[in-house]
Amino acid sequence: KICVFDRQGKFKFSFGSGILQRPSGIAYSHTPEKIYVADAKRHVIVIFDRQGKFLGEIGSRGSGKGYFNFPTHLWVDKAGKLYVSDTLNYRIQIFSSSGKFLRAIGKHGDRPGHFAHPGGLATDSFGNIYVADKQFENIQIFNRRGQLLMAIGGEGHGPGQFWLPAGIFIDDN
């Protein structure tokens, strides 16, 4: 289930019981106001309103467009597009605010531009897509068309190095 707390940390309510089996990622869309939850066990993205009312689902298990194999992390950009780390299909899928499949980036492989275990993702103000890859232990940056721009980091504990990076967040600055 998803638990909601106020700014002081006081529990307000929860939702998703009986629907969610293994929630693994969550994202909020301001336009339109929706809460997206990745359910890794059911291989779907579940959509709720701000009060926790079930609105629908995107996808099911599979490898085609709009299907998932253990979706984990989610991101919603300023335009309301939903980005999904389709982890064991080794790609990022992008959907419109209405849930329509737009495109996918990445594929399974062991070189830059490919994924071994994509996790956290975010977009910047230019529409570039940042993806933390746990197995490659780096952050890969793609342009909005899905072309690799660069990879940052590598395995280790020093500056510029990562050890199983799981999440990423980019603010307005």
Coordinates of C-alpha atoms in Angstrom, one line a residue:
K1 CA 0.0 0.0 0.0
I2 CA 0.9 3.7 -0.3
C3 CA 1.0 5.7 2.9
V4 CA 0.3 9.5 2.9
F5 CA 1.8 11.7 5.7
D6 CA 1.4 15.4 6.3
R7 CA 4.3 17.9 6.4
Q8 CA 4.9 17.2 10.1
G9 CA 5.1 13.4 9.4
K10 CA 1.7 12.6 10.8
F11 CA 0.0 9.7 9.1
K12 CA -3.1 10.8 7.1
F13 CA -4.3 7.8 5.1
S14 CA -3.2 4.9 2.9
F15 CA -4.4 3.4 -0.4
G16 CA -3.7 0.6 -2.8
S17 CA -4.4 -2.3 -0.4
G18 CA -5.9 -5.2 -2.4
I19 CA -4.7 -3.7 -5.6
L20 CA -0.9 -3.4 -5.2
Q21 CA 1.2 -6.5 -4.7
R22 CA 4.8 -5.2 -4.8
P23 CA 4.9 -1.4 -5.2
S24 CA 8.4 -0.5 -6.3
G25 CA 8.2 3.0 -7.6
I26 CA 6.0 6.1 -7.4
A27 CA 5.6 9.4 -9.2
Y28 CA 3.2 12.3 -9.0
S29 CA 1.9 14.2 -12.0
H30 CA 0.7 17.8 -11.6
T31 CA -0.9 17.9 -15.0
P32 CA -3.2 16.0 -14.8
E33 CA -3.1 15.2 -11.1
K34 CA -2.3 11.5 -10.9
I35 CA -0.3 9.2 -8.8
Y36 CA 1.5 6.5 -10.7
V37 CA 2.7 3.3 -8.9
A38 CA 4.9 0.7 -10.4
D39 CA 3.8 -2.8 -9.3
A40 CA 6.8 -5.0 -10.0
K41 CA 5.0 -8.3 -9.1
R42 CA 2.0 -7.6 -11.3
H43 CA 4.1 -6.0 -14.1
V44 CA 1.8 -2.9 -14.4
I45 CA 1.7 0.8 -13.6
V46 CA -1.3 1.5 -11.4
I47 CA -2.9 5.0 -11.5
F48 CA -4.6 6.7 -8.6
D49 CA -6.0 10.2 -7.9
R50 CA -4.7 12.3 -5.0
Q51 CA -7.2 10.8 -2.6
G52 CA -6.1 7.3 -3.5
K53 CA -9.0 6.4 -5.7
F54 CA -8.1 3.7 -8.3
L55 CA -8.2 5.2 -11.9
G56 CA -6.7 2.5 -14.0
E57 CA -3.6 0.6 -15.1
I58 CA -1.1 0.7 -17.9
G59 CA 0.4 -2.5 -19.3
S60 CA 0.8 -6.1 -18.3
R61 CA 3.6 -8.6 -18.4
G62 CA 5.4 -8.9 -21.7
S63 CA 8.1 -7.5 -23.9
G64 CA 6.2 -5.5 -26.5
K65 CA 5.4 -1.8 -26.6
G66 CA 3.5 -0.9 -23.4
Y67 CA 4.2 -4.2 -21.7
F68 CA 6.5 -4.6 -18.7
N69 CA 8.9 -7.1 -17.1
F70 CA 9.5 -5.9 -13.5
P71 CA 8.9 -2.1 -13.8
T72 CA 10.7 -0.4 -10.9
H73 CA 11.2 3.3 -11.1
L74 CA 9.0 6.1 -12.4
W75 CA 9.4 9.8 -13.4
V76 CA 6.9 12.3 -14.6
D77 CA 8.3 15.3 -16.5
K78 CA 6.8 18.8 -16.5
A79 CA 4.7 18.1 -19.6
G80 CA 3.1 15.1 -17.8
K81 CA 4.9 12.4 -19.7
L82 CA 5.5 9.2 -17.7
Y83 CA 8.9 7.5 -17.8
V84 CA 9.1 3.9 -16.7
S85 CA 12.2 1.8 -15.9
D86 CA 11.2 -1.5 -17.5
T87 CA 14.0 -3.2 -15.7
L88 CA 14.1 -6.7 -17.0
N89 CA 13.2 -5.6 -20.5
Y90 CA 16.3 -3.4 -20.3
R91 CA 14.7 -0.2 -21.5
I92 CA 12.9 3.0 -20.5
Q93 CA 9.4 3.3 -21.8
I94 CA 7.7 6.7 -22.2
F95 CA 4.0 7.3 -22.1
S96 CA 1.8 10.4 -22.7
S97 CA -0.2 11.8 -19.8
S98 CA -3.2 9.8 -21.1
G99 CA -1.2 6.5 -20.9
K100 CA -0.5 6.2 -24.6
F101 CA 2.9 4.5 -25.4
L102 CA 5.2 7.1 -27.1
R103 CA 8.6 5.4 -27.4
A104 CA 11.2 3.3 -25.7
I105 CA 14.9 3.9 -25.3
G106 CA 17.7 1.5 -24.6
K107 CA 18.1 -2.3 -25.0
H108 CA 20.0 -5.1 -23.3
G109 CA 23.7 -5.0 -23.7
D110 CA 27.1 -4.4 -22.2
R111 CA 28.2 -1.1 -23.9
P112 CA 27.2 2.5 -23.5
G113 CA 23.6 3.2 -24.6
H114 CA 22.5 -0.2 -23.5
F115 CA 21.2 -1.3 -20.1
A116 CA 22.1 -4.1 -17.7
H117 CA 19.8 -3.1 -14.8
P118 CA 18.1 0.3 -15.3
G119 CA 16.7 1.8 -12.2
G120 CA 16.1 5.4 -11.2
L121 CA 15.5 7.9 -13.9
A122 CA 14.8 11.6 -14.3
T123 CA 14.7 14.3 -17.0
D124 CA 16.3 17.8 -17.0
S125 CA 14.9 21.1 -18.3
F126 CA 16.2 20.3 -21.8
G127 CA 14.3 17.0 -22.0
N128 CA 17.5 14.9 -21.5
I129 CA 16.8 11.5 -19.8
Y130 CA 19.1 10.4 -17.0
V131 CA 19.1 6.7 -16.0
A132 CA 21.0 5.1 -13.1
D133 CA 22.1 1.6 -14.1
K134 CA 22.8 -0.6 -11.0
Q135 CA 24.9 -3.2 -12.8
F136 CA 27.0 -0.8 -14.9
E137 CA 27.2 1.5 -11.8
N138 CA 26.9 4.6 -13.8
I139 CA 24.4 7.3 -14.9
Q140 CA 23.7 7.3 -18.7
I141 CA 22.3 10.5 -20.2
F142 CA 20.2 10.4 -23.4
N143 CA 18.6 13.2 -25.4
R144 CA 14.8 13.2 -25.8
R145 CA 15.1 11.1 -29.0
G146 CA 16.9 8.4 -27.1
Q147 CA 20.4 9.0 -28.4
L148 CA 23.2 8.5 -25.8
L149 CA 24.9 11.7 -25.0
M150 CA 27.3 10.5 -22.2
A151 CA 27.8 8.2 -19.3
I152 CA 28.9 9.4 -15.9
G153 CA 30.8 7.4 -13.3
G154 CA 31.7 3.8 -12.8
E155 CA 32.2 1.2 -10.1
G156 CA 33.9 2.4 -6.9
H157 CA 33.7 4.4 -3.8
G158 CA 35.6 7.6 -4.8
P159 CA 34.4 10.8 -6.3
G160 CA 32.5 10.2 -9.5
Q161 CA 32.1 6.5 -8.7
F162 CA 29.0 4.6 -7.8
W163 CA 28.1 1.3 -6.0
L164 CA 24.7 0.0 -7.1
P165 CA 23.1 3.4 -7.9
A166 CA 19.4 3.0 -7.5
G167 CA 17.7 6.4 -7.7
I168 CA 18.2 9.9 -9.2
F169 CA 16.3 13.1 -8.9
I170 CA 16.7 16.4 -10.8
D171 CA 15.2 19.6 -9.5
D172 CA 14.3 22.8 -11.4
N173 CA 17.9 24.1 -11.2

